[in-house]
Amino acid sequence: MLQLAILISGRGSNMVKLAKAIETDQLDARIAIVISNQHCAGLAHAVKLGIETKVIERRNFSTRQAHDAAIQDAITSSSADYVFLAGYMAILGAEFTKAFAGKLINIHPSLLPEFKGLDTHQRAIDAQARQHGATVHLVTAELDEGPIILQAELSILPDDDADRLAARVLQLEHHLYPFVLKCLCEGHLTLAAYQVNWHSPDLVIPSLSADRRLIKTLKWPQH
Ligand code: GRF
């Protein structure tokens, strides 16, 4: 059984979707711990789901390295095999990313390498991008740079503003992240230090392919 640590900083909706997918799809996985760097709404959702939580606040540490090290210790004690970042709003240092190389996964609300960083939806609209979406990727020391695991893409509509677009991308995220977990549990996907290996590239996401307005393409990384 895969043991997961999930790092959050905010509302925690992706974390909840991962937990629900484990239950509904009977995935061979368990969320061992949810760690947050601040008190946030997502923690209450985790508690409600019966998941162990821990708040490790940056202000209690004199350096970022010490903060990262405390998070690393908490993850190691939880025996997690993988760390899923789900709206974790702090940069993790190189020592941390190296310690979990190939086991640290993030979801980012854009079609990377487009729109790294924050405020992705407004920036996509401002750039008059036609497509937008979400990316699940391995985390390296460089921000939003690691090898892409899977992307889901949609068209930007003429009347989209940042909030409307964000809401539609979030719906995609809620399918994409659990799907990646499912693939990991079922052996369709294996990860190594900065290497993504898909073993069944003709897989489809049933709940997404049923709604063509929500997702247009599932983008597989090129190898
Ligand atoms: C998501 O848009 C995710 O892609 C980004 O932060 C947001 C987190 O949302 N990294 P939630 O906390 O999971 O609701």
XYZ file of N, CA and C and ligand atoms in Angstrom:
683
model
N 0.838 -1.201 0.000
C 0.000 0.000 0.000
C 0.878 1.259 0.000
N 0.525 2.211 -0.885
C 1.300 3.459 -0.942
C 0.898 4.377 0.210
N 1.887 4.831 0.919
C 1.629 5.794 2.000
C 1.954 7.189 1.468
N 1.032 8.115 1.677
C 1.232 9.465 1.151
C 1.322 10.501 2.261
N 2.169 11.487 2.019
C 2.127 12.717 2.817
C 1.634 13.797 1.865
N 0.703 14.619 2.317
C 0.204 15.706 1.475
C 0.502 17.027 2.175
N 1.101 17.936 1.430
C 1.436 19.253 1.984
C 0.466 20.293 1.430
N -0.149 21.037 2.322
C -1.126 22.045 1.912
C -0.815 23.388 2.591
N -1.479 24.430 2.087
C -1.389 25.740 2.759
C -2.743 26.442 2.795
N -3.749 25.884 2.119
C -4.987 26.655 1.947
C -6.244 25.827 2.102
N -7.101 25.927 1.064
C -8.441 25.316 1.221
C -8.406 23.799 1.136
N -7.401 23.223 0.489
C -7.207 21.769 0.529
C -8.146 20.956 -0.340
N -8.703 21.574 -1.390
C -9.679 20.810 -2.182
C -9.018 19.646 -2.943
N -7.808 19.828 -3.424
C -7.133 18.711 -4.106
C -6.823 17.578 -3.137
N -6.446 17.921 -1.926
C -6.192 16.905 -0.902
C -7.459 16.084 -0.630
N -8.596 16.790 -0.521
C -9.864 16.095 -0.272
C -10.183 15.156 -1.432
N -9.958 15.621 -2.666
C -10.251 14.777 -3.837
C -9.362 13.537 -3.848
N -8.115 13.682 -3.436
C -7.236 12.504 -3.366
C -7.778 11.521 -2.324
N -8.169 12.052 -1.176
C -8.700 11.182 -0.108
C -9.970 10.470 -0.566
N -10.854 11.196 -1.244
C -12.118 10.599 -1.707
C -11.861 9.539 -2.771
N -10.868 9.812 -3.640
C -10.560 8.830 -4.695
C -10.041 7.533 -4.070
N -9.247 7.654 -3.032
C -8.727 6.451 -2.364
C -9.902 5.606 -1.864
N -10.891 6.317 -1.293
C -12.051 5.627 -0.734
C -12.929 5.053 -1.850
N -13.309 5.917 -2.780
C -14.287 5.515 -3.806
C -13.708 4.469 -4.749
N -12.507 4.705 -5.209
C -11.908 3.780 -6.189
C -11.133 2.649 -5.510
N -11.206 2.622 -4.192
C -10.504 1.605 -3.404
C -9.054 1.473 -3.849
N -8.393 2.604 -3.910
C -6.986 2.604 -4.305
C -6.149 2.022 -3.172
N -5.070 1.386 -3.574
C -4.190 0.773 -2.590
C -3.243 1.844 -2.037
N -3.832 2.823 -1.367
C -3.057 3.952 -0.861
C -3.703 4.449 0.427
N -2.923 5.159 1.185
C -3.421 5.731 2.446
C -2.719 7.068 2.661
N -3.472 8.054 3.091
C -2.833 9.343 3.422
C -2.360 9.255 4.866
N -1.051 9.153 5.020
C -0.480 8.960 6.362
C -0.513 10.265 7.150
N -0.316 11.376 6.434
C -0.291 12.662 7.147
C -0.568 13.821 6.187
N -1.253 14.821 6.685
C -1.396 16.092 5.964
C -0.628 17.139 6.769
N 0.307 17.775 6.112
C 1.135 18.779 6.795
C 0.845 20.139 6.176
N 0.701 21.135 7.030
C 0.487 22.491 6.529
C 1.523 23.429 7.135
N 1.875 24.449 6.392
C 2.830 25.438 6.929
C 2.109 26.603 7.602
N 0.780 26.515 7.660
C 0.017 27.549 8.377
C -1.365 26.992 8.720
N -2.025 27.627 9.658
C -3.388 27.207 9.974
C -4.251 27.566 8.770
N -5.007 26.595 8.281
C -5.765 26.842 7.043
C -6.990 25.934 7.013
N -7.895 26.277 6.114
C -9.182 25.573 6.034
C -9.010 24.079 5.723
N -8.006 23.741 4.922
C -7.817 22.359 4.518
C -7.595 21.408 5.693
N -7.017 21.921 6.772
C -6.728 21.057 7.923
C -8.005 20.477 8.520
N -9.035 21.327 8.602
C -10.306 20.858 9.174
C -10.897 19.751 8.301
N -10.750 19.878 6.976
C -11.252 18.827 6.078
C -10.498 17.520 6.329
N -9.195 17.626 6.522
C -8.391 16.424 6.756
C -8.801 15.747 8.062
N -8.997 16.563 9.102
C -9.409 16.019 10.405
C -10.744 15.290 10.257
N -11.672 15.905 9.533
C -12.990 15.314 9.310
C -12.870 13.964 8.606
N -11.865 13.852 7.741
C -11.655 12.599 7.001
C -10.852 11.589 7.825
N -10.529 11.971 9.047
C -9.814 11.050 9.936
C -8.329 10.942 9.628
N -7.792 11.960 8.975
C -6.374 11.932 8.595
C -5.563 12.687 9.645
N -4.393 12.154 9.961
C -3.508 12.843 10.908
C -3.016 14.157 10.281
N -2.998 15.208 11.063
C -2.530 16.504 10.542
C -1.422 17.059 11.426
N -0.616 17.892 10.825
C 0.439 18.565 11.570
C 0.648 19.948 10.962
N 0.719 20.974 11.810
C 1.036 22.322 11.343
C 2.479 22.609 11.723
N 3.269 22.940 10.727
C 4.668 23.284 10.995
C 4.888 24.676 10.419
N 4.829 25.656 11.289
C 4.841 27.051 10.819
C 6.254 27.570 10.621
N 6.409 28.313 9.561
C 7.721 28.879 9.211
C 8.267 29.782 10.318
N 7.338 30.520 10.978
C 7.808 31.520 11.958
C 8.456 30.883 13.189
N 8.277 29.587 13.364
C 8.915 28.920 14.505
C 10.335 28.464 14.206
N 10.817 28.789 13.032
C 12.176 28.362 12.635
C 12.947 29.586 12.156
N 14.250 29.583 12.453
C 15.014 30.786 12.099
C 15.394 30.794 10.619
N 15.499 29.633 10.010
C 15.853 29.609 8.581
C 14.872 28.726 7.817
N 14.847 28.942 6.506
C 13.998 28.088 5.675
C 14.484 26.644 5.704
N 15.815 26.463 5.751
C 16.366 25.102 5.792
C 15.864 24.348 7.026
N 15.830 25.056 8.176
C 15.381 24.406 9.423
C 13.896 24.049 9.317
N 13.130 24.927 8.684
C 11.703 24.668 8.488
C 11.520 23.441 7.581
N 12.231 23.449 6.458
C 12.180 22.303 5.532
C 12.556 21.005 6.258
N 13.612 21.093 7.098
C 14.112 19.884 7.787
C 13.041 19.330 8.729
N 12.307 20.231 9.389
C 11.245 19.777 10.304
C 10.135 19.085 9.516
N 9.822 19.625 8.345
C 8.792 18.996 7.500
C 9.304 17.635 7.015
N 10.572 17.620 6.617
C 11.169 16.354 6.158
C 11.086 15.283 7.260
N 11.404 15.676 8.496
C 11.339 14.732 9.621
C 9.923 14.201 9.807
N 8.948 15.097 9.720
C 7.552 14.678 9.917
C 7.133 13.693 8.822
N 7.591 13.941 7.610
C 7.247 13.042 6.502
C 7.915 11.688 6.718
N 9.196 11.731 7.074
C 9.940 10.480 7.271
C 9.300 9.661 8.401
N 8.920 10.327 9.489
C 8.288 9.579 10.594
C 6.943 8.995 10.195
N 6.302 9.590 9.200
C 4.996 9.059 8.791
C 5.140 7.862 7.855
N 6.379 7.553 7.462
C 6.692 6.458 6.521
C 6.074 6.662 5.144
N 5.881 7.904 4.757
C 5.280 8.146 3.439
C 6.231 7.715 2.319
N 5.647 7.121 1.278
C 6.435 6.739 0.087
C 6.488 7.902 -0.894
N 5.402 8.692 -0.935
C 5.314 9.820 -1.867
C 4.810 11.054 -1.131
N 5.254 12.207 -1.613
C 4.793 13.469 -1.057
C 4.050 14.204 -2.163
N 2.770 14.488 -1.933
C 1.969 15.234 -2.898
C 1.831 16.665 -2.384
N 2.304 17.617 -3.182
C 2.073 19.027 -2.852
C 0.715 19.392 -3.440
N -0.146 19.938 -2.598
C -1.501 20.271 -3.071
C -1.837 21.673 -2.571
N -1.340 22.655 -3.308
C -1.546 24.034 -2.880
C -0.626 24.396 -1.732
N 0.573 23.833 -1.730
C 1.568 24.194 -0.718
C 2.276 25.456 -1.207
N 2.060 26.564 -0.494
C 2.460 27.879 -1.027
C 3.796 28.353 -0.457
N 4.793 27.495 -0.481
C 6.137 27.930 -0.068
C 7.128 27.165 -0.922
N 8.261 27.796 -1.144
C 9.281 27.130 -1.962
C 10.078 26.189 -1.071
N 10.264 24.968 -1.559
C 11.043 23.986 -0.803
C 12.485 24.013 -1.325
N 13.434 23.978 -0.402
C 14.843 24.123 -0.779
C 15.413 22.887 -1.456
N 16.620 23.055 -1.998
C 17.259 21.985 -2.773
C 17.516 20.728 -1.940
N 17.842 20.926 -0.654
C 18.094 19.734 0.179
C 16.830 18.889 0.297
N 15.714 19.569 0.479
C 14.431 18.877 0.611
C 14.075 18.169 -0.693
N 14.191 18.891 -1.792
C 13.778 18.294 -3.074
C 14.693 17.122 -3.439
N 15.959 17.214 -3.058
C 16.880 16.100 -3.314
C 16.529 14.887 -2.459
N 16.193 15.149 -1.197
C 15.870 14.049 -0.274
C 14.677 13.234 -0.789
N 13.760 13.905 -1.494
C 12.567 13.198 -1.983
C 12.558 13.101 -3.512
N 13.730 13.079 -4.108
C 13.815 13.032 -5.578
C 13.020 11.843 -6.125
N 12.128 12.133 -7.068
C 11.316 11.077 -7.672
C 10.108 10.690 -6.840
N 9.959 11.321 -5.683
C 8.829 11.001 -4.791
C 8.034 12.233 -4.423
N 8.430 13.354 -4.989
C 7.804 14.625 -4.644
C 7.055 15.128 -5.875
N 5.738 15.281 -5.736
C 4.868 15.557 -6.880
C 4.073 16.830 -6.596
N 3.867 17.628 -7.637
C 3.106 18.871 -7.460
C 2.028 18.977 -8.530
N 0.974 19.718 -8.197
C -0.010 20.090 -9.222
C 0.031 21.602 -9.378
N 0.134 22.026 -10.631
C 0.280 23.456 -10.916
C -0.823 23.874 -11.898
N -1.457 25.028 -11.638
C -2.592 25.410 -12.485
C -2.205 26.130 -13.774
N -1.423 25.480 -14.595
C -1.170 25.975 -15.961
C -0.613 24.809 -16.761
N -0.518 25.023 -18.056
C 0.117 24.025 -18.908
C 1.611 24.336 -18.925
N 2.318 23.806 -17.948
C 3.769 24.055 -17.903
C 4.395 23.568 -19.203
N 5.432 24.215 -19.726
C 6.229 25.270 -19.076
C 5.633 26.671 -19.156
N 4.404 26.800 -19.670
C 3.776 28.132 -19.682
C 3.360 28.519 -18.263
N 3.506 29.751 -17.933
C 2.973 30.347 -16.710
C 3.403 29.631 -15.433
N 4.700 29.580 -15.234
C 5.225 29.135 -13.936
C 4.870 30.194 -12.902
N 4.864 29.816 -11.642
C 4.646 30.803 -10.579
C 3.168 31.072 -10.323
N 2.890 32.279 -9.854
C 1.555 32.612 -9.346
C 0.683 33.281 -10.413
N -0.587 33.410 -10.091
C -1.509 34.235 -10.876
C -1.638 33.728 -12.316
N -1.648 32.422 -12.450
C -1.536 31.805 -13.779
C -2.743 32.099 -14.668
N -3.936 32.174 -14.058
C -5.148 32.289 -14.878
C -5.228 33.675 -15.532
N -4.974 34.713 -14.731
C -4.992 36.075 -15.290
C -3.892 36.221 -16.338
N -2.747 35.628 -16.060
C -1.638 35.760 -17.015
C -1.959 35.047 -18.328
N -2.650 33.917 -18.237
C -3.031 33.194 -19.466
C -4.014 34.032 -20.279
N -4.966 34.669 -19.590
C -5.937 35.537 -20.290
C -5.212 36.735 -20.908
N -4.355 37.368 -20.127
C -3.621 38.551 -20.624
C -2.762 38.201 -21.836
N -2.226 36.991 -21.839
C -1.358 36.578 -22.954
C -2.177 36.097 -24.151
N -3.515 36.143 -24.006
C -4.432 35.669 -25.049
C -4.150 34.237 -25.459
N -3.791 33.443 -24.449
C -3.584 32.019 -24.704
C -4.918 31.403 -25.105
N -4.880 30.435 -25.976
C -6.137 29.773 -26.378
C -6.428 28.580 -25.492
N -5.359 27.939 -25.036
C -5.500 26.755 -24.185
C -4.897 27.046 -22.813
N -5.448 26.374 -21.828
C -4.934 26.525 -20.464
C -5.203 25.190 -19.789
N -4.784 25.032 -18.546
C -5.042 23.747 -17.916
C -4.233 23.555 -16.659
N -3.887 22.311 -16.406
C -3.186 21.964 -15.173
C -2.127 20.911 -15.480
N -1.083 20.931 -14.678
C 0.038 20.016 -14.880
C 0.380 19.324 -13.571
N 0.563 18.020 -13.636
C 1.146 17.291 -12.508
C 2.583 16.972 -12.897
N 3.501 17.310 -12.008
C 4.918 17.129 -12.362
C 5.751 16.731 -11.150
N 6.894 16.163 -11.432
C 7.861 15.892 -10.377
C 8.502 17.207 -9.956
N 8.818 17.318 -8.698
C 9.401 18.559 -8.198
C 10.919 18.433 -8.131
N 11.580 19.451 -8.689
C 13.031 19.565 -8.573
C 13.319 20.875 -7.816
N 14.576 21.203 -7.690
C 14.926 22.428 -6.954
C 14.490 23.690 -7.689
N 14.272 23.593 -9.000
C 13.842 24.777 -9.764
C 12.324 24.871 -9.743
N 11.811 26.059 -9.516
C 10.365 26.254 -9.362
C 9.587 25.849 -10.629
N 8.635 24.935 -10.458
C 7.722 24.507 -11.537
C 8.456 24.013 -12.788
N 9.599 23.360 -12.562
C 10.471 22.964 -13.672
C 10.544 21.455 -13.894
N 10.144 20.652 -12.923
C 10.432 19.210 -12.985
C 9.735 18.495 -14.124
N 10.151 17.268 -14.431
C 9.542 16.505 -15.518
C 8.026 16.381 -15.370
N 7.342 16.578 -16.494
C 5.881 16.546 -16.489
C 5.382 15.099 -16.426
N 4.436 14.871 -15.542
C 3.814 13.537 -15.438
C 2.585 13.489 -16.347
N 1.692 14.458 -16.198
C 0.470 14.470 -17.007
C -0.150 15.863 -16.977
N -0.771 16.237 -18.100
C -1.450 17.537 -18.151
C -2.887 17.352 -18.632
N -3.754 18.215 -18.181
C -5.120 18.262 -18.713
C -5.361 19.674 -19.197
N -6.007 19.779 -20.341
C -6.056 21.073 -21.020
C -7.488 21.420 -21.392
N -7.801 22.704 -21.376
C -9.114 23.165 -21.832
C -8.942 24.435 -22.651
N -10.015 24.824 -23.333
C -9.960 26.054 -24.124
C -10.393 27.225 -23.262
N -9.708 28.340 -23.423
C -10.138 29.566 -22.751
C -11.318 30.139 -23.547
N -12.417 30.411 -22.853
C -13.626 30.885 -23.531
C -13.620 32.416 -23.592
N -14.319 32.980 -24.596
C -14.277 34.438 -24.773
C -14.697 35.207 -23.519
N -15.655 34.657 -22.748
C -16.120 35.425 -21.576
C -15.434 34.991 -20.282
N -14.334 34.264 -20.381
C -13.619 33.859 -19.171
C -12.952 35.051 -18.498
N -13.140 35.175 -17.192
C -12.252 36.036 -16.425
C -11.429 35.091 -15.538
N -10.525 35.660 -14.761
C -9.599 34.798 -14.018
C -10.343 33.844 -13.081
N -11.413 34.332 -12.453
C -12.133 33.487 -11.496
C -12.860 32.334 -12.189
N -13.520 32.664 -13.295
C -14.247 31.606 -14.023
C -13.270 30.563 -14.553
N -12.165 31.049 -15.094
C -11.166 30.135 -15.642
C -10.565 29.271 -14.522
N -10.268 29.902 -13.398
C -9.688 29.167 -12.258
C -10.626 28.048 -11.812
N -11.927 28.359 -11.798
C -12.901 27.353 -11.341
C -12.921 26.160 -12.289
N -12.834 26.428 -13.602
C -12.850 25.312 -14.562
C -11.550 24.523 -14.513
N -10.446 25.220 -14.338
C -9.162 24.503 -14.234
C -9.149 23.654 -12.959
N -9.725 24.196 -11.885
C -9.751 23.433 -10.631
C -10.535 22.132 -10.799
N -11.617 22.202 -11.589
C -12.368 20.967 -11.867
C -11.473 19.943 -12.556
N -10.677 20.427 -13.484
C -9.721 19.522 -14.159
C -8.744 18.936 -13.162
N -8.220 19.800 -12.285
C -7.246 19.349 -11.296
C -7.828 18.222 -10.441
N -9.121 18.383 -10.119
C -9.770 17.416 -9.228
C -9.909 16.041 -9.864
N -9.800 15.972 -11.178
C -9.765 14.673 -11.851
C -8.330 14.222 -12.100
N -7.513 15.202 -12.451
C -6.147 14.887 -12.880
C -5.300 14.302 -11.740
N -5.334 14.938 -10.587
C -4.446 14.507 -9.493
C -4.830 13.095 -8.993
N -6.122 12.849 -8.733
C -6.501 11.483 -8.342
C -6.162 10.443 -9.416
N -6.279 10.857 -10.688
C -5.959 9.911 -11.758
C -4.479 9.532 -11.728
N -3.629 10.504 -11.489
C -2.189 10.212 -11.392
C -1.935 9.267 -10.210
N -2.596 9.518 -9.096
C -2.432 8.631 -7.934
C -2.880 7.212 -8.275
N -4.031 7.117 -8.951
C -4.551 5.802 -9.333
C -3.537 5.067 -10.226
N -2.974 5.793 -11.176
C -1.996 5.182 -12.095
C -0.752 4.719 -11.341
N -0.380 5.488 -10.351
C 0.780 5.134 -9.528
C 0.479 3.861 -8.719
N -0.721 3.813 -8.165
C -1.121 2.652 -7.350
C -1.208 1.394 -8.211
N -1.666 1.572 -9.457
C -1.924 0.397 -10.297
C -0.743 0.037 -11.175
N 0.357 0.757 -11.024
C 1.581 0.405 -11.752
C 1.624 0.866 -13.193
N 0.635 1.697 -13.618
C 0.694 2.247 -14.980
C 1.772 3.319 -15.090
N 2.127 3.846 -13.948
C 3.093 4.941 -13.872
C 4.139 4.591 -12.826
N 5.407 4.734 -13.192
C 6.461 4.628 -12.174
C 7.330 5.883 -12.256
N 7.846 6.254 -11.105
C 8.648 7.474 -11.017
C 10.003 7.123 -10.427
N 11.023 7.780 -10.939
C 12.353 7.630 -10.358
C 12.894 9.043 -10.191
N 14.154 9.146 -9.754
C 14.704 10.482 -9.549
C 14.639 11.249 -10.873
N 13.677 12.147 -10.942
C 13.483 13.027 -12.087
C 13.197 12.285 -13.387
N 12.568 11.138 -13.248
C 12.195 10.366 -14.440
C 10.765 9.873 -14.324
N 10.004 10.098 -15.391
C 8.604 9.685 -15.410
C 8.463 8.551 -16.420
N 7.922 7.425 -15.999
C 7.748 6.310 -16.932
C 6.291 5.872 -16.968
N 5.678 6.081 -18.141
C 4.312 5.593 -18.339
C 4.387 4.226 -18.999
N 3.562 3.306 -18.523
C 3.595 1.964 -19.079
C 2.349 1.651 -19.908
N 1.347 2.532 -19.839
C 0.103 2.286 -20.594
C -0.363 3.587 -21.218
N 0.309 4.056 -22.269
C -0.014 5.390 -22.785
C -1.382 5.502 -23.447
N -2.135 4.404 -23.553
C -3.468 4.524 -24.154
C -4.571 4.584 -23.103
N -4.196 4.811 -21.851
C -5.207 4.937 -20.798
C -6.102 6.148 -21.048
N -7.371 6.051 -20.675
C -8.239 7.230 -20.729
C -8.781 7.502 -19.332
N -9.164 8.735 -19.091
C -9.783 9.052 -17.809
C -11.284 8.988 -18.026
N -11.982 7.991 -17.539
C -13.396 7.848 -17.865
C -14.214 9.072 -17.484
N -14.019 9.598 -16.288
C -14.893 10.682 -15.844
C -14.597 11.967 -16.611
N -13.426 12.078 -17.183
C -13.114 13.269 -17.963
C -13.563 13.116 -19.405
N -13.308 11.956 -19.959
C -13.633 11.805 -21.376
C -15.149 11.851 -21.578
N -15.915 11.639 -20.497
C -17.373 11.729 -20.597
C -17.817 13.185 -20.775
N -17.013 14.122 -20.359
C -17.393 15.516 -20.454
C -16.408 16.264 -21.335
N -16.743 16.355 -22.594
C -15.810 16.921 -23.565
C -15.631 18.438 -23.383
N -16.588 19.074 -22.692
C -16.421 20.515 -22.486
C -15.362 20.778 -21.424
N -15.225 19.814 -20.521
C -14.317 20.011 -19.393
C -12.873 19.783 -19.809
N -12.668 18.747 -20.557
C -11.300 18.459 -20.972
C -11.284 18.224 -22.476
N -10.329 18.833 -23.119
C -10.222 18.599 -24.547
C -9.161 17.547 -24.817
N -8.076 17.690 -24.126
C -6.987 16.748 -24.400
C -6.293 16.387 -23.107
N -5.918 15.188 -23.029
C -5.030 14.772 -21.960
C -3.661 14.682 -22.614
N -2.742 15.474 -22.103
C -1.451 15.553 -22.788
C -0.459 14.613 -22.131
N 0.041 13.709 -22.881
C 1.080 12.822 -22.352
C 2.442 13.433 -22.644
N 3.336 13.361 -21.686
C 4.662 13.922 -21.939
C 5.379 13.136 -23.031
N 6.184 13.827 -23.782
C 6.971 13.158 -24.838
C 8.240 12.607 -24.216
N 8.592 11.406 -24.602
C 9.880 10.855 -24.114
C 10.760 10.521 -25.296
C -4.530 24.578 -6.993
O -4.953 25.406 -8.045
C -3.179 23.983 -7.291
O -2.978 23.733 -8.643
C -2.245 25.069 -6.835
O -2.835 25.598 -5.682
C -4.253 25.384 -5.730
C -4.614 24.634 -4.492
O -5.992 24.497 -4.324
N -0.903 24.550 -6.644
P -6.563 23.581 -3.164
O -5.928 24.084 -1.861
O -6.180 22.171 -3.450
O -8.039 23.807 -3.168
